[in-house]
Amino acid sequence: MKNFMFKGKLFCLFLCITLLLSSCQIEKTKKSNETQKVTYRDSFTEEEKASGAAKFDLMENVTVDVQITPAQKYKDGLKKYYMKTYFETKELKDKKDFADNPTLYGKKLSKVMDMVSEEMEAEFQIKKPEVDISGPYIFSAEDVLQDKEGEKYSFYAFWDTGEEEFDYTKRLYCPVMDIGLQNGLSGVSTAYEIVERLKDYQNIEVSFLKDKNKKGMELKTFLEKLLGRDLSDSWECIPVTEESVELLNKAYKDVNLSAHVDLKQGEEYCVYRYYYDVKGFPFTDLCLEYDVKEGETVSKIAGMSTINKKRLSGLSERSIICEVSQNGIVSIDTAKIRMEGDVYKKAEKVISPDTALQKVKNYYGKQIIRKPITVTEMSIVYTGYFTDGSEGEIQPTVAPFWRVRVYNNDVDGSKYFVYDAFTGEAIAEGVSVME
């Protein structure tokens, strides 16, 4: 009997210890969860702002692993500019004279062709380009350029003229140039999809390039000489390779899209995308919209991109594309259309990236986020926008904005957020496919 009572006491003691330990474990778990909540933050440290990089948790299922425009670049404030159009000719007195002596980007077209020929290690099959002046001014030729491998390329140049909004019928402006393989092979469209759907595409190696960055800098130097204009130090190298395409197809499959990219052997590319420079920042084409308020008036140029003059779309400059394969350059797509003009607003203080990040947090705070997403970019960029309608007739401008990129592998790809660099006003939130 005594033995039974002793065993009973031991059991009670064991039960008490077990309950006590369980209670401690629950308390530890509770404290651990509380600690986890405390690790969420929606602002950057001064060190992170200075270095231009940060990694932390913003909220449940939302991570910040971001490259930020370093604070040093905007600490003294930034300016806004009126937009200026690039004109190829000051005055076009004689159409035939231009056709006989065409210029492109301020250089003789024959000089441009020589520069392209040297860079591509290819030869033009014609000695003198003939420009068609019967309508828009165009020089277009197929099989006109042949490289050392025997591949043939088309060459296309276009100059605009007589646009009603400009009222400049005697000047040529906004020239573009496009060079591409005659057989049409290209990785550019796939490259755009890779940017939108693969978070770490920059880390993918390209087998035929020993140094992607070195090649990118060489191409940048060439394009600056060709265009006669500085390009931003912010540019992209987009691998279109077996590895990146495999990851892209997986991303499609993950969101139940039927899209699929087939990359044939030997058709790997690396697409470089450049932007014109505006005082140390890239000039991007974000297509920002502005709703005209009651009583506001719109200039002809500001209203070029809309039909009803009630919703305007910002005019900007195209990005510059140069695509390479194992054989060298396979396509070049350039333009010289718009640039910053006179100062519209003197230097103003730029909002902290904290403000933009907190607005992104508020946006996602209203949603149920079921799978992880990552904020990967917070950059100050210049793009086309408009003057304040309260100041008189609305004019196009080149203005700075915070652009935020969020990778979430949604059906539509990445999401973008754009905030006024001075006021923090949300111009666009949660939109897809932006530059």
Tab-separated table of C-alpha atoms in Angstrom:
chain	number	residue	atom	x	y	z
A	1	MET	CA	0.000	0.000	0.000
A	2	LYS	CA	2.791	2.365	0.924
A	3	ASN	CA	4.534	1.537	-2.343
A	4	PHE	CA	1.397	2.393	-4.257
A	5	MET	CA	1.061	5.746	-2.442
A	6	PHE	CA	4.722	6.518	-3.152
A	7	LYS	CA	4.248	5.816	-6.844
A	8	GLY	CA	1.164	8.036	-6.838
A	9	LYS	CA	3.127	10.921	-5.351
A	10	LEU	CA	5.860	10.445	-7.948
A	11	PHE	CA	3.276	10.541	-10.726
A	12	CYS	CA	1.756	13.757	-9.344
A	13	LEU	CA	5.217	15.298	-9.104
A	14	PHE	CA	6.026	14.274	-12.678
A	15	LEU	CA	2.707	15.700	-13.891
A	16	CYS	CA	3.373	19.028	-12.144
A	17	ILE	CA	6.847	19.278	-13.656
A	18	THR	CA	5.462	18.449	-17.096
A	19	LEU	CA	2.769	21.119	-16.807
A	20	LEU	CA	5.322	23.628	-15.567
A	21	LEU	CA	7.660	22.920	-18.468
A	22	SER	CA	4.773	23.135	-20.947
A	23	SER	CA	3.756	26.460	-19.454
A	24	CYS	CA	7.336	27.741	-19.803
A	25	GLN	CA	7.486	26.542	-23.402
A	26	ILE	CA	4.214	28.292	-24.231
A	27	GLU	CA	5.527	31.456	-22.626
A	28	LYS	CA	8.768	31.175	-24.601
A	29	THR	CA	6.828	30.645	-27.836
A	30	LYS	CA	4.631	33.623	-27.021
A	31	LYS	CA	7.665	35.788	-26.352
A	32	SER	CA	9.320	34.471	-29.517
A	33	ASN	CA	6.275	35.448	-31.578
A	34	GLU	CA	6.232	38.859	-29.935
A	35	THR	CA	9.912	39.238	-30.751
A	36	GLN	CA	9.169	38.251	-34.334
A	37	LYS	CA	6.550	41.006	-34.601
A	38	VAL	CA	9.003	43.554	-33.286
A	39	THR	CA	11.426	42.747	-36.129
A	40	TYR	CA	8.988	44.180	-38.693
A	41	ARG	CA	9.889	47.733	-39.659
A	42	ASP	CA	8.890	50.248	-42.313
A	43	SER	CA	11.835	52.633	-42.345
A	44	PHE	CA	15.497	52.551	-43.265
A	45	THR	CA	18.469	53.254	-41.059
A	46	GLU	CA	20.751	56.150	-41.969
A	47	GLU	CA	23.442	53.615	-42.853
A	48	GLU	CA	21.083	51.824	-45.264
A	49	LYS	CA	20.080	55.091	-46.934
A	50	ALA	CA	23.725	56.013	-47.361
A	51	SER	CA	24.869	52.625	-48.682
A	52	GLY	CA	21.909	52.155	-51.016
A	53	ALA	CA	20.967	48.653	-49.852
A	54	ALA	CA	18.775	47.109	-47.134
A	55	LYS	CA	17.196	43.800	-46.158
A	56	PHE	CA	14.465	43.301	-43.542
A	57	ASP	CA	10.825	42.217	-43.093
A	58	LEU	CA	8.210	44.867	-43.762
A	59	MET	CA	5.149	42.854	-42.722
A	60	GLU	CA	3.913	39.281	-42.909
A	61	ASN	CA	4.869	37.775	-46.292
A	62	VAL	CA	6.437	41.062	-47.451
A	63	THR	CA	10.242	41.291	-47.441
A	64	VAL	CA	12.430	44.262	-48.273
A	65	ASP	CA	15.590	43.182	-50.115
A	66	VAL	CA	16.194	46.391	-51.956
A	67	GLN	CA	18.630	48.591	-53.822
A	68	ILE	CA	17.937	52.251	-52.968
A	69	THR	CA	19.154	55.428	-54.611
A	70	PRO	CA	21.875	56.548	-52.141
A	71	ALA	CA	20.931	59.629	-50.098
A	72	GLN	CA	24.081	61.440	-51.231
A	73	LYS	CA	22.640	61.731	-54.748
A	74	TYR	CA	19.608	63.793	-53.717
A	75	LYS	CA	20.617	65.388	-50.401
A	76	ASP	CA	20.800	68.889	-51.960
A	77	GLY	CA	17.389	68.587	-53.615
A	78	LEU	CA	16.384	68.051	-57.237
A	79	LYS	CA	14.979	70.243	-59.996
A	80	LYS	CA	12.101	69.892	-62.429
A	81	TYR	CA	12.526	70.866	-66.064
A	82	TYR	CA	10.355	71.867	-68.966
A	83	MET	CA	10.509	69.217	-71.651
A	84	LYS	CA	12.496	69.903	-74.800
A	85	THR	CA	12.148	68.174	-78.167
A	86	TYR	CA	15.196	67.133	-80.174
A	87	PHE	CA	15.247	68.543	-83.705
A	88	GLU	CA	17.387	66.978	-86.404
A	89	THR	CA	17.304	70.111	-88.543
A	90	LYS	CA	16.914	73.768	-87.586
A	91	GLU	CA	15.080	74.437	-90.811
A	92	LEU	CA	14.293	72.255	-93.785
A	93	LYS	CA	14.546	74.567	-96.796
A	94	ASP	CA	15.031	71.879	-99.415
A	95	LYS	CA	13.731	68.310	-99.061
A	96	LYS	CA	15.982	67.049	-101.836
A	97	ASP	CA	19.009	68.580	-100.163
A	98	PHE	CA	18.330	66.570	-96.971
A	99	ALA	CA	17.681	63.421	-99.005
A	100	ASP	CA	21.059	63.861	-100.654
A	101	ASN	CA	22.864	64.693	-97.386
A	102	PRO	CA	20.861	63.087	-94.547
A	103	THR	CA	21.922	63.441	-90.917
A	104	LEU	CA	21.040	61.263	-87.945
A	105	TYR	CA	21.603	62.277	-84.311
A	106	GLY	CA	23.474	65.346	-85.558
A	107	LYS	CA	25.919	63.328	-87.688
A	108	LYS	CA	25.952	62.501	-91.361
A	109	LEU	CA	24.001	59.289	-91.866
A	110	SER	CA	27.019	57.854	-93.687
A	111	LYS	CA	29.131	58.532	-90.557
A	112	VAL	CA	26.589	56.744	-88.372
A	113	MET	CA	26.720	53.780	-90.751
A	114	ASP	CA	30.506	53.740	-90.541
A	115	MET	CA	30.376	53.719	-86.730
A	116	VAL	CA	27.857	50.867	-86.741
A	117	SER	CA	29.880	48.927	-89.277
A	118	GLU	CA	33.038	49.201	-87.169
A	119	GLU	CA	31.331	48.262	-83.881
A	120	MET	CA	29.498	45.284	-85.388
A	121	GLU	CA	32.466	44.195	-87.531
A	122	ALA	CA	30.143	44.170	-90.513
A	123	GLU	CA	30.023	45.753	-93.965
A	124	PHE	CA	27.263	47.738	-95.631
A	125	GLN	CA	26.359	46.567	-99.109
A	126	ILE	CA	25.504	50.110	-100.234
A	127	LYS	CA	27.741	53.147	-100.425
A	128	LYS	CA	25.156	55.938	-100.283
A	129	PRO	CA	21.856	55.787	-98.383
A	130	GLU	CA	18.770	57.080	-100.181
A	131	VAL	CA	16.106	58.709	-98.023
A	132	ASP	CA	12.470	58.519	-99.096
A	133	ILE	CA	10.920	61.999	-98.723
A	134	SER	CA	7.558	61.267	-100.345
A	135	GLY	CA	5.916	60.963	-96.910
A	136	PRO	CA	7.618	60.725	-93.518
A	137	TYR	CA	11.368	60.774	-94.011
A	138	ILE	CA	12.557	57.160	-94.026
A	139	PHE	CA	15.691	55.268	-94.902
A	140	SER	CA	14.968	51.558	-94.924
A	141	ALA	CA	16.965	48.739	-96.451
A	142	GLU	CA	16.970	44.959	-96.056
A	143	ASP	CA	20.025	42.711	-96.398
A	144	VAL	CA	22.026	45.918	-96.330
A	145	LEU	CA	24.555	44.928	-93.649
A	146	GLN	CA	26.508	41.668	-93.480
A	147	ASP	CA	28.755	40.501	-90.635
A	148	LYS	CA	31.810	38.244	-90.701
A	149	GLU	CA	29.611	35.172	-90.083
A	150	GLY	CA	27.581	35.929	-93.197
A	151	GLU	CA	24.498	37.019	-91.240
A	152	LYS	CA	22.507	39.811	-92.887
A	153	TYR	CA	20.801	42.748	-91.161
A	154	SER	CA	18.182	45.340	-91.967
A	155	PHE	CA	18.791	49.023	-91.249
A	156	TYR	CA	15.949	51.463	-90.589
A	157	ALA	CA	15.972	55.206	-89.839
A	158	PHE	CA	12.979	57.494	-89.412
A	159	TRP	CA	12.572	61.256	-88.952
A	160	ASP	CA	9.268	62.830	-87.936
A	161	THR	CA	7.919	65.969	-89.586
A	162	GLY	CA	4.818	68.145	-89.753
A	163	GLU	CA	3.164	67.055	-86.489
A	164	GLU	CA	0.209	69.373	-85.919
A	165	GLU	CA	0.891	69.697	-82.168
A	166	PHE	CA	4.395	71.026	-82.870
A	167	ASP	CA	3.420	73.210	-85.792
A	168	TYR	CA	6.933	72.685	-87.114
A	169	THR	CA	6.361	71.688	-90.722
A	170	LYS	CA	9.820	72.830	-91.804
A	171	ARG	CA	11.894	70.872	-89.319
A	172	LEU	CA	12.712	67.201	-88.806
A	173	TYR	CA	12.645	65.848	-85.265
A	174	CYS	CA	12.483	62.749	-83.032
A	175	PRO	CA	14.697	60.434	-85.141
A	176	VAL	CA	14.888	56.698	-84.443
A	177	MET	CA	17.137	53.952	-85.744
A	178	ASP	CA	16.673	50.185	-85.716
A	179	ILE	CA	19.105	47.480	-86.826
A	180	GLY	CA	18.212	43.809	-86.606
A	181	LEU	CA	18.944	40.346	-87.963
A	182	GLN	CA	17.138	39.818	-91.255
A	183	ASN	CA	15.868	36.396	-90.092
A	184	GLY	CA	14.085	38.123	-87.211
A	185	LEU	CA	15.709	36.176	-84.364
A	186	SER	CA	15.805	38.238	-81.182
A	187	GLY	CA	15.622	37.863	-77.418
A	188	VAL	CA	14.330	41.372	-76.639
A	189	SER	CA	10.671	40.481	-75.987
A	190	THR	CA	11.747	37.549	-73.807
A	191	ALA	CA	14.158	39.851	-71.949
A	192	TYR	CA	11.282	42.140	-70.948
A	193	GLU	CA	9.413	39.151	-69.527
A	194	ILE	CA	12.503	38.046	-67.610
A	195	VAL	CA	12.804	41.481	-65.981
A	196	GLU	CA	9.170	41.389	-64.895
A	197	ARG	CA	9.072	37.808	-63.594
A	198	LEU	CA	12.522	36.839	-62.294
A	199	LYS	CA	13.714	38.515	-59.106
A	200	ASP	CA	17.404	37.631	-59.394
A	201	TYR	CA	17.943	37.626	-63.149
A	202	GLN	CA	21.027	39.872	-62.712
A	203	ASN	CA	22.890	36.967	-61.092
A	204	ILE	CA	22.506	34.641	-64.079
A	205	GLU	CA	25.754	34.197	-65.990
A	206	VAL	CA	26.078	34.383	-69.766
A	207	SER	CA	28.339	31.647	-71.161
A	208	PHE	CA	29.638	33.667	-74.107
A	209	LEU	CA	30.461	36.792	-72.043
A	210	LYS	CA	33.410	36.621	-69.667
A	211	ASP	CA	32.488	39.949	-68.093
A	212	LYS	CA	28.912	41.217	-68.530
A	213	ASN	CA	29.664	44.548	-66.861
A	214	LYS	CA	32.738	45.240	-68.981
A	215	LYS	CA	30.778	44.526	-72.163
A	216	GLY	CA	27.968	46.763	-70.959
A	217	MET	CA	30.361	49.654	-70.377
A	218	GLU	CA	31.914	49.186	-73.829
A	219	LEU	CA	28.480	49.308	-75.469
A	220	LYS	CA	27.520	52.351	-73.374
A	221	THR	CA	30.601	54.219	-74.594
A	222	PHE	CA	29.799	53.345	-78.213
A	223	LEU	CA	26.159	54.417	-77.907
A	224	GLU	CA	27.087	57.728	-76.280
A	225	LYS	CA	29.380	58.529	-79.212
A	226	LEU	CA	26.704	57.449	-81.677
A	227	LEU	CA	23.914	59.458	-80.055
A	228	GLY	CA	25.972	62.445	-78.915
A	229	ARG	CA	24.377	62.328	-75.496
A	230	ASP	CA	25.224	60.941	-72.049
A	231	LEU	CA	23.581	57.724	-70.913
A	232	SER	CA	22.777	57.028	-67.269
A	233	ASP	CA	25.061	54.864	-65.154
A	234	SER	CA	21.893	52.942	-64.259
A	235	TRP	CA	21.503	50.316	-66.984
A	236	GLU	CA	20.392	46.711	-67.182
A	237	CYS	CA	21.987	43.522	-68.471
A	238	ILE	CA	19.287	40.923	-69.127
A	239	PRO	CA	20.442	37.346	-69.902
A	240	VAL	CA	18.240	35.387	-72.296
A	241	THR	CA	19.873	32.008	-71.769
A	242	GLU	CA	18.870	28.393	-71.202
A	243	GLU	CA	18.903	29.023	-67.447
A	244	SER	CA	16.871	32.252	-67.490
A	245	VAL	CA	14.339	30.864	-69.975
A	246	GLU	CA	13.907	27.711	-67.874
A	247	LEU	CA	13.226	29.882	-64.817
A	248	LEU	CA	10.842	32.064	-66.842
A	249	ASN	CA	8.835	29.043	-67.995
A	250	LYS	CA	8.674	27.845	-64.390
A	251	ALA	CA	7.376	31.276	-63.346
A	252	TYR	CA	4.665	31.017	-66.006
A	253	LYS	CA	3.719	27.554	-64.765
A	254	ASP	CA	3.599	28.708	-61.121
A	255	VAL	CA	0.800	31.157	-61.957
A	256	ASN	CA	-0.967	28.787	-64.385
A	257	LEU	CA	-0.120	30.746	-67.512
A	258	SER	CA	-0.016	28.821	-70.792
A	259	ALA	CA	2.841	31.009	-72.097
A	260	HIS	CA	6.056	29.178	-72.910
A	261	VAL	CA	9.369	30.262	-74.434
A	262	ASP	CA	11.404	27.876	-76.580
A	263	LEU	CA	15.076	28.726	-76.926
A	264	LYS	CA	16.907	26.863	-79.634
A	265	GLN	CA	20.503	25.806	-79.202
A	266	GLY	CA	22.891	28.604	-80.096
A	267	GLU	CA	20.237	31.301	-79.722
A	268	GLU	CA	21.305	32.705	-76.367
A	269	TYR	CA	21.357	36.481	-76.038
A	270	CYS	CA	22.202	39.227	-73.603
A	271	VAL	CA	20.032	42.327	-73.861
A	272	TYR	CA	21.426	45.619	-72.580
A	273	ARG	CA	18.953	48.405	-71.796
A	274	TYR	CA	20.181	51.986	-71.336
A	275	TYR	CA	18.569	55.297	-70.419
A	276	TYR	CA	19.486	58.881	-71.162
A	277	ASP	CA	20.978	60.767	-68.234
A	278	VAL	CA	19.239	63.646	-66.459
A	279	LYS	CA	21.634	65.185	-63.932
A	280	GLY	CA	22.843	61.787	-62.746
A	281	PHE	CA	19.485	59.966	-62.909
A	282	PRO	CA	17.930	57.754	-65.624
A	283	PHE	CA	15.298	59.258	-67.948
A	284	THR	CA	12.638	56.529	-68.005
A	285	ASP	CA	9.368	56.133	-69.866
A	286	LEU	CA	6.761	55.466	-67.154
A	287	CYS	CA	3.705	56.681	-69.117
A	288	LEU	CA	2.319	58.469	-66.042
A	289	GLU	CA	-1.232	59.739	-66.384
A	290	TYR	CA	-2.755	63.016	-65.239
A	291	ASP	CA	-6.479	63.794	-65.062
A	292	VAL	CA	-7.180	67.345	-66.202
A	293	LYS	CA	-9.240	69.242	-63.632
A	294	GLU	CA	-12.174	71.510	-64.342
A	295	GLY	CA	-10.975	74.865	-65.638
A	296	GLU	CA	-7.450	73.693	-66.511
A	297	THR	CA	-6.143	74.162	-70.050
A	298	VAL	CA	-3.708	71.957	-71.935
A	299	SER	CA	-1.021	72.917	-74.455
A	300	LYS	CA	-0.936	71.175	-77.834
A	301	ILE	CA	2.242	69.308	-77.000
A	302	ALA	CA	1.038	68.186	-73.554
A	303	GLY	CA	-2.141	66.864	-75.163
A	304	MET	CA	-0.371	64.859	-77.896
A	305	SER	CA	-0.910	61.512	-76.211
A	306	THR	CA	-4.646	61.743	-75.566
A	307	ILE	CA	-7.813	61.967	-77.594
A	308	ASN	CA	-10.209	63.842	-75.328
A	309	LYS	CA	-7.661	66.096	-73.557
A	310	LYS	CA	-9.075	64.959	-70.188
A	311	ARG	CA	-6.519	62.312	-69.268
A	312	LEU	CA	-2.947	63.079	-70.268
A	313	SER	CA	-0.102	60.606	-70.572
A	314	GLY	CA	3.409	61.822	-69.900
A	315	LEU	CA	5.762	62.133	-72.862
A	316	SER	CA	9.200	60.621	-72.303
A	317	GLU	CA	12.257	59.212	-74.009
A	318	ARG	CA	12.566	55.603	-75.106
A	319	SER	CA	15.160	53.331	-73.588
A	320	ILE	CA	18.110	52.360	-75.783
A	321	ILE	CA	18.517	48.668	-76.605
A	322	CYS	CA	21.629	46.817	-77.697
A	323	GLU	CA	21.470	43.036	-77.985
A	324	VAL	CA	24.450	40.704	-78.267
A	325	SER	CA	24.951	37.004	-78.984
A	326	GLN	CA	28.048	34.829	-79.164
A	327	ASN	CA	28.689	36.421	-82.587
A	328	GLY	CA	28.541	40.007	-81.300
A	329	ILE	CA	25.858	42.696	-81.688
A	330	VAL	CA	22.670	41.381	-83.301
A	331	SER	CA	20.343	44.361	-82.830
A	332	ILE	CA	20.423	48.065	-81.962
A	333	ASP	CA	17.336	50.159	-81.237
A	334	THR	CA	17.987	53.851	-80.576
A	335	ALA	CA	16.097	57.131	-80.506
A	336	LYS	CA	16.733	60.772	-79.708
A	337	ILE	CA	13.396	62.349	-79.015
A	338	ARG	CA	13.084	64.345	-75.801
A	339	MET	CA	15.285	65.838	-73.107
A	340	GLU	CA	15.246	68.264	-70.219
A	341	GLY	CA	14.971	71.950	-71.176
A	342	ASP	CA	14.859	75.082	-69.026
A	343	VAL	CA	14.359	74.758	-65.262
A	344	TYR	CA	10.684	74.679	-64.315
A	345	LYS	CA	11.136	74.350	-60.532
A	346	LYS	CA	14.308	75.144	-58.612
A	347	ALA	CA	15.840	72.482	-56.388
A	348	GLU	CA	13.367	71.118	-53.846
A	349	LYS	CA	13.890	68.715	-50.963
A	350	VAL	CA	13.251	65.068	-51.815
A	351	ILE	CA	11.093	62.951	-49.525
A	352	SER	CA	12.746	60.113	-47.643
A	353	PRO	CA	12.444	56.593	-49.102
A	354	ASP	CA	10.736	55.805	-45.768
A	355	THR	CA	7.686	57.741	-46.958
A	356	ALA	CA	7.459	55.730	-50.162
A	357	LEU	CA	7.979	52.441	-48.331
A	358	GLN	CA	5.253	53.218	-45.799
A	359	LYS	CA	2.823	53.933	-48.627
A	360	VAL	CA	3.664	50.573	-50.181
A	361	LYS	CA	3.038	48.970	-46.790
A	362	ASN	CA	-0.367	50.679	-46.542
A	363	TYR	CA	-1.228	49.399	-50.013
A	364	TYR	CA	-0.479	45.773	-49.127
A	365	GLY	CA	-1.936	46.169	-45.644
A	366	LYS	CA	-5.389	46.265	-47.255
A	367	GLN	CA	-4.863	42.894	-48.936
A	368	ILE	CA	-4.572	39.265	-47.908
A	369	ILE	CA	-1.089	38.213	-49.002
A	370	ARG	CA	-0.917	34.449	-49.325
A	371	LYS	CA	2.599	34.031	-50.739
A	372	PRO	CA	5.875	35.918	-50.172
A	373	ILE	CA	6.612	39.069	-52.152
A	374	THR	CA	9.747	41.205	-52.179
A	375	VAL	CA	10.412	44.920	-52.547
A	376	THR	CA	13.564	44.957	-54.701
A	377	GLU	CA	13.995	48.491	-56.017
A	378	MET	CA	13.457	52.030	-54.753
A	379	SER	CA	14.973	54.393	-57.280
A	380	ILE	CA	14.717	58.047	-58.096
A	381	VAL	CA	14.090	58.356	-61.820
A	382	TYR	CA	13.128	61.200	-64.115
A	383	THR	CA	10.195	60.785	-66.455
A	384	GLY	CA	7.691	62.807	-68.433
A	385	TYR	CA	4.977	64.606	-66.477
A	386	PHE	CA	3.255	68.008	-66.424
A	387	THR	CA	3.307	71.506	-64.979
A	388	ASP	CA	0.774	72.499	-62.311
A	389	GLY	CA	-2.536	73.288	-63.984
A	390	SER	CA	-3.147	76.152	-61.539
A	391	GLU	CA	-0.179	78.022	-63.048
A	392	GLY	CA	-1.692	78.325	-66.505
A	393	GLU	CA	-1.691	76.174	-69.629
A	394	ILE	CA	-0.351	72.709	-68.791
A	395	GLN	CA	3.060	71.994	-70.332
A	396	PRO	CA	5.071	68.750	-70.455
A	397	THR	CA	7.940	68.437	-67.960
A	398	VAL	CA	10.800	66.131	-67.030
A	399	ALA	CA	10.303	65.473	-63.311
A	400	PRO	CA	11.741	63.184	-60.598
A	401	PHE	CA	9.803	60.380	-58.894
A	402	TRP	CA	10.440	57.511	-56.511
A	403	ARG	CA	9.848	54.269	-58.417
A	404	VAL	CA	9.323	51.128	-56.324
A	405	ARG	CA	9.412	47.632	-57.822
A	406	VAL	CA	7.813	44.649	-56.070
A	407	TYR	CA	8.344	41.055	-57.242
A	408	ASN	CA	5.401	38.824	-56.487
A	409	ASN	CA	5.211	36.418	-59.451
A	410	ASP	CA	1.619	37.407	-60.066
A	411	VAL	CA	-0.185	36.610	-63.313
A	412	ASP	CA	0.710	40.118	-64.498
A	413	GLY	CA	4.306	39.959	-63.296
A	414	SER	CA	5.951	42.567	-61.087
A	415	LYS	CA	4.094	45.490	-59.537
A	416	TYR	CA	5.255	49.100	-59.609
A	417	PHE	CA	4.591	52.113	-57.419
A	418	VAL	CA	5.425	55.705	-58.355
A	419	TYR	CA	5.448	58.606	-55.887
A	420	ASP	CA	6.124	62.296	-56.416
A	421	ALA	CA	9.698	62.874	-55.240
A	422	PHE	CA	8.713	66.084	-53.417
A	423	THR	CA	5.191	65.584	-52.093
A	424	GLY	CA	4.983	61.797	-51.819
A	425	GLU	CA	1.715	61.838	-53.769
A	426	ALA	CA	0.893	58.430	-55.237
A	427	ILE	CA	0.881	58.745	-59.032
A	428	ALA	CA	0.584	55.007	-59.687
A	429	GLU	CA	0.295	52.035	-57.303
A	430	GLY	CA	0.275	48.315	-58.007
A	431	VAL	CA	0.530	48.654	-61.794
A	432	SER	CA	2.243	46.188	-64.110
A	433	VAL	CA	4.847	46.462	-66.881
A	434	MET	CA	6.403	49.884	-66.348
A	435	GLU	CA	9.578	50.595	-68.391
